[in-house]
Coordinates of N, CA and C in Angstrom, one line a residue:
M215 N 10.9 -20.9 -7.3 CA 9.7 -21.1 -6.4 C 10.1 -21.2 -4.9
F216 N 9.4 -20.6 -4.0 CA 9.7 -20.7 -2.6 C 9.5 -22.2 -2.2
S217 N 10.4 -22.6 -1.3 CA 10.3 -23.9 -0.7 C 9.7 -23.9 0.6
T218 N 8.7 -24.7 0.9 CA 8.1 -24.7 2.2 C 9.1 -25.1 3.3
R219 N 10.2 -25.7 2.9 CA 11.2 -26.2 3.9 C 12.1 -25.0 4.3
D220 N 12.3 -24.0 3.4 CA 13.1 -22.9 3.7 C 12.3 -21.7 3.9
Q221 N 12.0 -21.3 5.1 CA 11.1 -20.2 5.4 C 11.9 -18.9 5.8
H222 N 13.2 -18.9 5.8 CA 14.0 -17.7 6.0 C 14.9 -17.5 4.8
H223 N 14.8 -16.3 4.2 CA 15.6 -15.9 3.0 C 16.4 -14.7 3.4
D224 N 17.7 -14.9 3.3 CA 18.7 -13.9 3.7 C 19.5 -13.4 2.5
A225 N 19.4 -12.2 2.1 CA 20.2 -11.6 1.0 C 20.1 -12.4 -0.3
V226 N 18.9 -12.8 -0.6 CA 18.6 -13.6 -1.9 C 18.2 -12.6 -2.9
R227 N 18.7 -12.8 -4.2 CA 18.3 -11.9 -5.3 C 17.4 -12.8 -6.2
F228 N 16.1 -12.4 -6.3 CA 15.2 -13.1 -7.1 C 15.0 -12.2 -8.4
E229 N 15.6 -12.6 -9.5 CA 15.5 -11.8 -10.7 C 14.8 -12.5 -11.8
G230 N 13.7 -11.8 -12.3 CA 12.9 -12.4 -13.3 C 12.2 -13.7 -13.0
T231 N 12.0 -13.9 -11.7 CA 11.4 -15.2 -11.2 C 9.9 -15.1 -11.3
D232 N 9.3 -16.2 -11.7 CA 7.8 -16.3 -11.8 C 7.3 -17.0 -10.5
F233 N 6.7 -16.2 -9.7 CA 6.1 -16.8 -8.4 C 4.6 -16.9 -8.5
T234 N 4.1 -17.1 -9.7 CA 2.6 -17.3 -9.9 C 2.1 -18.4 -9.0
G235 N 1.1 -18.1 -8.1 CA 0.5 -19.1 -7.3 C 1.4 -19.6 -6.2
A236 N 2.6 -19.0 -5.9 CA 3.5 -19.5 -4.9 C 2.9 -19.3 -3.5
H237 N 3.3 -20.2 -2.6 CA 2.9 -20.1 -1.2 C 4.2 -19.8 -0.4
A238 N 4.2 -18.7 0.3 CA 5.3 -18.3 1.2 C 4.7 -17.7 2.5
E239 N 3.6 -18.3 2.9 CA 2.9 -17.8 4.2 C 3.9 -17.9 5.3
G240 N 4.1 -16.8 6.0 CA 4.9 -16.8 7.2 C 6.4 -16.7 7.0
H241 N 6.8 -16.7 5.7 CA 8.3 -16.6 5.4 C 8.8 -15.3 5.8
S242 N 10.1 -15.2 6.1 CA 10.8 -14.0 6.4 C 11.9 -13.7 5.3
F243 N 12.0 -12.4 4.9 CA 12.9 -12.0 3.9 C 13.8 -10.9 4.4
L244 N 15.1 -11.1 4.5 CA 16.0 -10.1 5.0 C 17.0 -9.7 3.9
E245 N 17.0 -8.4 3.6 CA 17.9 -7.8 2.6 C 17.8 -8.6 1.3
C246 N 16.5 -8.9 0.9 CA 16.3 -9.6 -0.4 C 15.8 -8.7 -1.5
S247 N 16.0 -9.1 -2.7 CA 15.6 -8.2 -3.9 C 14.7 -9.0 -4.8
L248 N 13.6 -8.4 -5.2 CA 12.7 -9.0 -6.2 C 12.8 -8.0 -7.4
L249 N 13.5 -8.5 -8.5 CA 13.7 -7.7 -9.6 C 13.0 -8.3 -10.9
G250 N 12.0 -7.5 -11.4 CA 11.3 -8.0 -12.5 C 10.5 -9.3 -12.3
A251 N 10.2 -9.6 -11.0 CA 9.5 -10.8 -10.7 C 8.0 -10.7 -10.9
T252 N 7.3 -11.9 -11.0 CA 5.9 -12.0 -11.2 C 5.3 -12.6 -9.9
L253 N 4.3 -11.9 -9.4 CA 3.7 -12.4 -8.1 C 2.1 -12.6 -8.3
D254 N 1.7 -13.0 -9.5 CA 0.3 -13.3 -9.7 C -0.2 -14.4 -8.7
E255 N -1.3 -14.0 -8.0 CA -1.9 -15.0 -7.0 C -1.0 -15.6 -6.0
A256 N 0.1 -14.8 -5.7 CA 1.1 -15.3 -4.7 C 0.5 -15.1 -3.3
H257 N 0.8 -16.1 -2.5 CA 0.3 -16.1 -1.1 C 1.5 -15.8 -0.1
L258 N 1.5 -14.5 0.3 CA 2.5 -14.0 1.2 C 1.9 -13.6 2.6
E259 N 0.8 -14.2 2.9 CA 0.2 -13.9 4.2 C 1.1 -14.1 5.4
G260 N 1.2 -13.1 6.2 CA 2.0 -13.2 7.5 C 3.5 -13.2 7.2
S261 N 3.9 -12.9 6.0 CA 5.4 -12.8 5.7 C 6.0 -11.5 6.3
R262 N 7.3 -11.5 6.4 CA 8.0 -10.4 6.9 C 9.1 -10.0 6.0
W263 N 9.1 -8.7 5.6 CA 10.1 -8.2 4.6 C 10.9 -7.1 5.3
S264 N 12.2 -7.2 5.5 CA 13.0 -6.3 6.2 C 14.2 -5.9 5.3
E265 N 14.4 -4.6 5.1 CA 15.5 -4.0 4.3 C 15.5 -4.7 2.9
C266 N 14.3 -4.8 2.3 CA 14.2 -5.5 1.0 C 13.9 -4.4 -0.1
E267 N 14.0 -4.8 -1.4 CA 13.7 -4.0 -2.5 C 12.9 -4.8 -3.5
W268 N 11.8 -4.2 -4.0 CA 11.0 -4.7 -5.1 C 11.2 -3.7 -6.2
E269 N 11.6 -4.2 -7.4 CA 11.8 -3.3 -8.5 C 11.1 -4.0 -9.8
R270 N 10.2 -3.2 -10.4 CA 9.5 -3.6 -11.6 C 8.8 -5.0 -11.4
V271 N 8.3 -5.1 -10.2 CA 7.5 -6.3 -9.9 C 6.1 -6.2 -10.4
G272 N 5.6 -7.3 -10.9 CA 4.2 -7.3 -11.4 C 3.4 -8.4 -10.7
G273 N 2.1 -8.1 -10.5 CA 1.3 -9.1 -9.8 C -0.1 -8.8 -9.7
V274 N -1.0 -9.7 -10.0 CA -2.4 -9.6 -9.8 C -2.9 -10.6 -8.8
G275 N -3.7 -10.1 -7.8 CA -4.2 -11.1 -6.8 C -3.2 -11.4 -5.8
L276 N -2.3 -10.5 -5.5 CA -1.3 -10.7 -4.5 C -1.8 -10.6 -3.1
S277 N -1.5 -11.5 -2.2 CA -2.0 -11.5 -0.8 C -0.8 -11.2 0.2
L278 N -0.9 -10.0 0.8 CA 0.0 -9.6 1.9 C -0.7 -9.4 3.2
T279 N -1.8 -10.2 3.4 CA -2.6 -10.1 4.6 C -1.8 -10.3 5.8
E280 N -1.8 -9.4 6.7 CA -1.1 -9.4 8.0 C 0.4 -9.6 7.9
A281 N 0.9 -9.2 6.7 CA 2.3 -9.2 6.5 C 3.0 -8.0 7.2
A282 N 4.3 -8.0 7.3 CA 5.1 -6.9 7.8 C 6.1 -6.4 6.8
L283 N 6.1 -5.2 6.5 CA 7.1 -4.6 5.6 C 7.9 -3.5 6.4
V284 N 9.2 -3.7 6.5 CA 10.0 -2.8 7.3 C 11.2 -2.3 6.5
E285 N 11.4 -1.0 6.4 CA 12.6 -0.5 5.6 C 12.7 -1.1 4.2
T286 N 11.6 -1.1 3.5 CA 11.5 -1.8 2.2 C 11.1 -0.7 1.2
T287 N 11.6 -0.9 -0.1 CA 11.2 0.0 -1.1 C 10.6 -0.8 -2.3
M288 N 9.6 -0.1 -2.9 CA 9.0 -0.7 -4.1 C 9.1 0.3 -5.2
E289 N 9.8 0.0 -6.3 CA 10.1 0.9 -7.4 C 9.5 0.4 -8.7
G290 N 8.7 1.2 -9.3 CA 8.2 0.9 -10.6 C 7.4 -0.3 -10.7
C291 N 6.7 -0.7 -9.7 CA 5.9 -1.9 -9.7 C 4.5 -1.7 -10.3
R292 N 4.0 -2.8 -10.8 CA 2.6 -2.8 -11.4 C 1.8 -3.9 -10.8
L293 N 1.0 -3.5 -9.8 CA 0.3 -4.5 -9.0 C -1.2 -4.2 -9.0
A294 N -2.0 -5.3 -8.8 CA -3.4 -5.1 -8.9 C -4.1 -6.1 -7.9
A295 N -5.2 -5.7 -7.3 CA -6.0 -6.6 -6.4 C -5.0 -7.1 -5.3
V296 N -4.4 -6.1 -4.6 CA -3.5 -6.5 -3.5 C -4.3 -6.5 -2.2
S297 N -4.3 -7.6 -1.6 CA -5.0 -7.7 -0.3 C -3.9 -7.6 0.8
A298 N -3.9 -6.5 1.5 CA -2.9 -6.3 2.6 C -3.6 -5.8 3.8
W299 N -4.8 -6.2 4.1 CA -5.5 -5.8 5.3 C -4.8 -6.3 6.5
G300 N -4.8 -5.6 7.6 CA -4.2 -6.0 8.8 C -2.7 -6.0 8.8
S301 N -2.1 -5.5 7.7 CA -0.6 -5.6 7.6 C 0.1 -4.4 8.3
T302 N 1.4 -4.5 8.5 CA 2.1 -3.4 9.1 C 3.2 -3.0 8.2
W303 N 3.2 -1.6 8.0 CA 4.3 -1.1 7.1 C 5.0 0.0 7.9
R304 N 6.3 -0.1 7.9 CA 7.2 0.9 8.6 C 8.4 1.3 7.8
D305 N 8.6 2.5 7.6 CA 9.7 3.0 6.7 C 9.7 2.4 5.4
V306 N 8.6 2.5 4.7 CA 8.4 1.9 3.4 C 8.2 3.0 2.4
T307 N 8.8 2.9 1.2 CA 8.7 3.8 0.1 C 8.2 3.1 -1.1
V308 N 7.1 3.6 -1.7 CA 6.6 3.1 -3.0 C 6.7 4.2 -4.0
R309 N 7.6 4.0 -5.0 CA 7.9 5.0 -5.9 C 7.6 4.6 -7.4
G310 N 6.8 5.4 -8.1 CA 6.5 5.1 -9.5 C 5.5 4.0 -9.6
G311 N 5.2 3.6 -10.8 CA 4.3 2.5 -11.0 C 2.8 2.8 -10.7
K312 N 2.1 1.7 -10.6 CA 0.6 1.8 -10.4 C 0.2 0.6 -9.6
V313 N -0.8 0.9 -8.6 CA -1.4 -0.2 -7.8 C -2.9 0.0 -7.9
D314 N -3.6 -1.0 -8.4 CA -5.0 -1.0 -8.5 C -5.6 -1.9 -7.4
F315 N -6.6 -1.3 -6.7 CA -7.4 -2.1 -5.7 C -6.4 -2.5 -4.6
L316 N -5.9 -1.6 -3.8 CA -5.0 -1.8 -2.7 C -5.8 -1.8 -1.4
N317 N -5.9 -2.9 -0.8 CA -6.7 -3.0 0.5 C -5.8 -3.0 1.7
L318 N -5.8 -1.8 2.3 CA -5.0 -1.6 3.5 C -5.9 -1.4 4.7
R319 N -7.1 -2.0 4.7 CA -8.1 -1.8 5.8 C -7.5 -2.4 7.1
G320 N -7.5 -1.6 8.1 CA -7.0 -2.1 9.4 C -5.5 -2.2 9.5
A321 N -4.8 -1.7 8.5 CA -3.3 -1.7 8.5 C -2.7 -0.7 9.5
R322 N -1.5 -0.9 9.8 CA -0.8 0.0 10.7 C 0.4 0.6 9.8
L323 N 0.4 1.9 9.6 CA 1.3 2.5 8.7 C 2.1 3.6 9.4
K324 N 3.5 3.4 9.4 CA 4.3 4.4 10.1 C 5.4 4.8 9.1
D325 N 5.5 6.1 8.9 CA 6.6 6.6 8.0 C 6.6 5.9 6.7
V326 N 5.5 6.0 6.0 CA 5.3 5.4 4.7 C 5.1 6.5 3.6
A327 N 5.8 6.4 2.5 CA 5.7 7.4 1.5 C 5.4 6.8 0.1
F328 N 4.3 7.3 -0.5 CA 4.1 6.9 -1.9 C 4.5 8.1 -2.7
V329 N 5.3 7.9 -3.8 CA 5.9 9.0 -4.5 C 5.7 8.8 -6.0
D330 N 5.0 9.7 -6.7 CA 4.9 9.7 -8.2 C 4.3 8.4 -8.7
C331 N 3.2 8.0 -8.0 CA 2.5 6.8 -8.5 C 1.0 7.0 -8.5
V332 N 0.3 6.0 -9.2 CA -1.1 6.1 -9.2 C -1.7 4.9 -8.4
V333 N -2.6 5.2 -7.5 CA -3.2 4.2 -6.7 C -4.7 4.3 -6.9
V334 N -5.3 3.2 -7.4 CA -6.7 3.1 -7.7 C -7.5 2.3 -6.7
E335 N -8.5 2.9 -6.1 CA -9.3 2.3 -5.1 C -8.5 1.8 -3.9
L336 N -7.8 2.7 -3.3 CA -7.1 2.5 -2.0 C -8.1 2.4 -0.9
D337 N -8.0 1.4 -0.1 CA -8.9 1.2 1.1 C -8.1 1.5 2.3
L338 N -8.4 2.6 3.0 CA -7.7 2.9 4.3 C -8.6 2.9 5.4
Q339 N -9.8 2.3 5.3 CA -10.7 2.2 6.4 C -10.1 1.5 7.6
E340 N -10.3 2.0 8.8 CA -9.9 1.5 10.0 C -8.4 1.4 10.2
A341 N -7.6 2.1 9.3 CA -6.2 2.0 9.4 C -5.7 3.0 10.5
T342 N -4.5 2.6 11.0 CA -3.9 3.5 12.0 C -2.6 4.1 11.3
V343 N -2.7 5.4 11.1 CA -1.6 6.0 10.3 C -0.8 7.0 11.2
D344 N 0.5 6.8 11.2 CA 1.5 7.6 11.9 C 2.6 8.0 10.9
G345 N 2.2 8.8 9.9 CA 3.2 9.2 8.9 C 3.0 8.5 7.6
L346 N 2.1 9.1 6.8 CA 1.8 8.5 5.4 C 1.6 9.7 4.5
T347 N 2.5 9.7 3.4 CA 2.4 10.8 2.5 C 2.2 10.3 1.0
F348 N 1.7 11.2 0.2 CA 1.5 10.8 -1.2 C 2.0 12.0 -2.1
E349 N 3.3 12.1 -2.3 CA 3.8 13.2 -3.1 C 3.7 12.9 -4.6
G350 N 3.1 13.8 -5.3 CA 3.0 13.6 -6.8 C 2.2 12.4 -7.2
C351 N 1.3 12.0 -6.3 CA 0.5 10.8 -6.6 C -0.9 11.1 -7.0
T352 N -1.6 10.2 -7.8 CA -3.0 10.4 -8.1 C -3.7 9.2 -7.4
L353 N -4.7 9.6 -6.5 CA -5.5 8.6 -5.8 C -6.9 8.6 -6.4
V354 N -7.3 7.5 -7.0 CA -8.6 7.4 -7.6 C -9.5 6.6 -6.7
Q355 N -10.6 7.2 -6.3 CA -11.6 6.6 -5.4 C -11.0 6.0 -4.1
P356 N -10.2 6.7 -3.4 CA -9.7 6.2 -2.1 C -10.8 6.2 -1.1
T357 N -10.8 5.3 -0.2 CA -11.9 5.2 0.8 C -11.3 5.3 2.2
F358 N -11.9 6.2 3.0 CA -11.5 6.4 4.4 C -12.6 6.2 5.3
G359 N -12.3 6.1 6.6 CA -13.4 6.0 7.6 C -13.0 5.1 8.8
R360 N -13.4 5.5 9.9 CA -13.2 4.8 11.2 C -11.7 4.4 11.5
G361 N -10.8 5.3 10.9 CA -9.4 5.1 11.1 C -8.8 6.2 12.0
T362 N -7.5 6.1 12.3 CA -6.8 7.1 13.0 C -5.8 7.7 12.0
Y363 N -6.1 9.0 11.6 CA -5.4 9.6 10.5 C -4.6 10.8 10.8
A364 N -4.2 10.9 12.1 CA -3.4 12.1 12.5 C -2.1 12.3 11.7
G365 N -1.6 11.2 11.3 CA -0.3 11.2 10.5 C -0.5 11.1 9.0
L366 N -1.7 11.3 8.5 CA -2.0 11.2 7.1 C -1.9 12.5 6.4
D367 N -1.0 12.6 5.4 CA -0.8 13.9 4.7 C -1.2 13.7 3.2
L368 N -2.3 14.2 2.8 CA -2.8 14.0 1.4 C -2.5 15.3 0.6
S369 N -1.8 16.2 1.1 CA -1.7 17.5 0.4 C -0.9 17.4 -0.9
G370 N -0.1 16.4 -1.0 CA 0.7 16.3 -2.2 C 0.1 15.4 -3.3
A371 N -1.2 15.0 -3.1 CA -1.8 14.1 -4.0 C -3.0 14.8 -4.8
T372 N -3.3 14.2 -5.9 CA -4.5 14.6 -6.6 C -5.6 13.5 -6.2
L373 N -6.7 14.0 -5.7 CA -7.7 13.1 -5.2 C -8.9 13.1 -6.2
R374 N -9.3 11.9 -6.6 CA -10.4 11.8 -7.5 C -11.5 10.9 -6.9
A375 N -12.6 11.5 -6.7 CA -13.8 10.8 -6.2 C -13.5 10.0 -4.9
P376 N -13.0 10.7 -3.9 CA -12.7 10.1 -2.6 C -14.0 9.8 -1.9
V377 N -14.0 8.7 -1.1 CA -15.1 8.3 -0.3 C -14.7 8.4 1.2
G378 N -15.6 8.8 2.1 CA -15.4 8.8 3.5 C -14.6 10.1 4.0
L379 N -14.8 11.2 3.3 CA -14.1 12.4 3.7 C -14.4 12.9 5.1
A380 N -15.6 12.6 5.5 CA -16.1 13.0 6.8 C -15.3 12.3 7.9
G381 N -14.7 11.2 7.6 CA -13.9 10.4 8.6 C -12.4 10.8 8.6
L382 N -12.0 11.8 7.9 CA -10.6 12.2 7.8 C -10.1 13.1 8.9
R383 N -10.7 13.1 10.1 CA -10.3 13.9 11.2 C -8.8 13.8 11.5
G384 N -8.1 14.9 11.5 CA -6.7 14.8 11.9 C -5.8 14.8 10.7
A385 N -6.3 14.5 9.5 CA -5.5 14.4 8.3 C -5.1 15.8 7.8
T386 N -4.1 15.9 7.0 CA -3.7 17.1 6.4 C -4.0 17.1 4.9
V387 N -4.7 18.2 4.5 CA -5.0 18.4 3.1 C -4.6 19.9 2.7
S388 N -4.4 20.1 1.4 CA -4.0 21.5 1.0 C -5.2 22.4 0.9
R389 N -5.0 23.7 0.9 CA -6.1 24.7 0.8 C -6.9 24.4 -0.5
T390 N -6.2 24.1 -1.6 CA -6.8 23.9 -2.9 C -7.7 22.6 -2.8
Q391 N -7.2 21.6 -2.1 CA -8.0 20.4 -2.0 C -9.3 20.6 -1.2
V392 N -9.2 21.5 -0.2 CA -10.4 21.8 0.6 C -11.5 22.4 -0.3
I393 N -11.1 23.3 -1.2 CA -12.0 23.9 -2.1 C -12.6 22.9 -3.1
D394 N -11.7 22.1 -3.6 CA -12.1 21.1 -4.6 C -13.0 20.0 -4.0
L395 N -12.8 19.7 -2.8 CA -13.6 18.6 -2.1 C -14.8 19.1 -1.3
A396 N -15.0 20.4 -1.3 CA -16.0 21.0 -0.5 C -17.4 20.4 -0.8
E397 N -17.7 20.3 -2.1 CA -19.0 19.8 -2.4 C -19.2 18.3 -2.0
A398 N -18.2 17.5 -2.2 CA -18.3 16.1 -1.9 C -18.4 16.0 -0.3
L399 N -17.7 16.8 0.4 CA -17.7 16.7 1.9 C -19.1 17.2 2.4
A400 N -19.7 18.2 1.8 CA -21.0 18.7 2.2 C -22.0 17.6 1.9
L401 N -21.9 16.9 0.8 CA -22.8 15.9 0.5 C -22.8 14.7 1.5
E402 N -21.6 14.4 1.9 CA -21.4 13.3 2.9 C -22.0 13.7 4.3
L403 N -21.9 15.0 4.6 CA -22.4 15.5 5.9 C -23.9 15.9 5.8
G404 N -24.5 15.7 4.6 CA -25.9 16.0 4.5 C -26.2 17.5 4.5
I405 N -25.2 18.3 4.1 CA -25.4 19.7 4.0 C -25.9 20.1 2.6
L406 N -26.9 20.9 2.6 CA -27.4 21.4 1.3 C -26.7 22.7 0.9
V407 N -26.2 22.7 -0.3 CA -25.4 23.9 -0.8 C -26.3 24.6 -1.8
A408 N -26.7 25.8 -1.5 CA -27.6 26.6 -2.4 C -26.7 27.2 -3.5
D409 N -27.4 27.3 -4.7 CA -26.7 27.9 -5.8 C -26.6 29.4 -5.7

């Protein structure tokens, strides 16, 4: 369990550790590893992760509100109800696994890659994106709008029931996606499509 007295963690390996309900608000983690750890209802608000790795981490109700993740990798994680609004992600890779209900509203994302994973109900409203890709991913009911998406590349993803397509100005999608999403986009824009 994290100690409130020790707020800086340097090169610590947390393996199989149960952090259910843990409080580590504002803690910093440098070159740390979370391997097979449990983060149910963990409070990591305002924490900073630099050059860290998360592997096979599980957690429901995890809070990363206004946290910072830099040069960090997440491999094979299974997370749900992740609150990360207002957070900052830079040089982060999320590979494999599944994330349900990922709230990145108002987040700042630079050079972030999701690879071969499933993300359900991703909220990217009001996010500032400068390099975000989804290679081989399935995005179920992602929500967009009022964000800056010039660096958002959705061309490598399978999109299912996306919301806020009209707000994706500047984003990159594939030609196939344009065809697949045409009806949903027309509906959002109030365009009537004749048979």
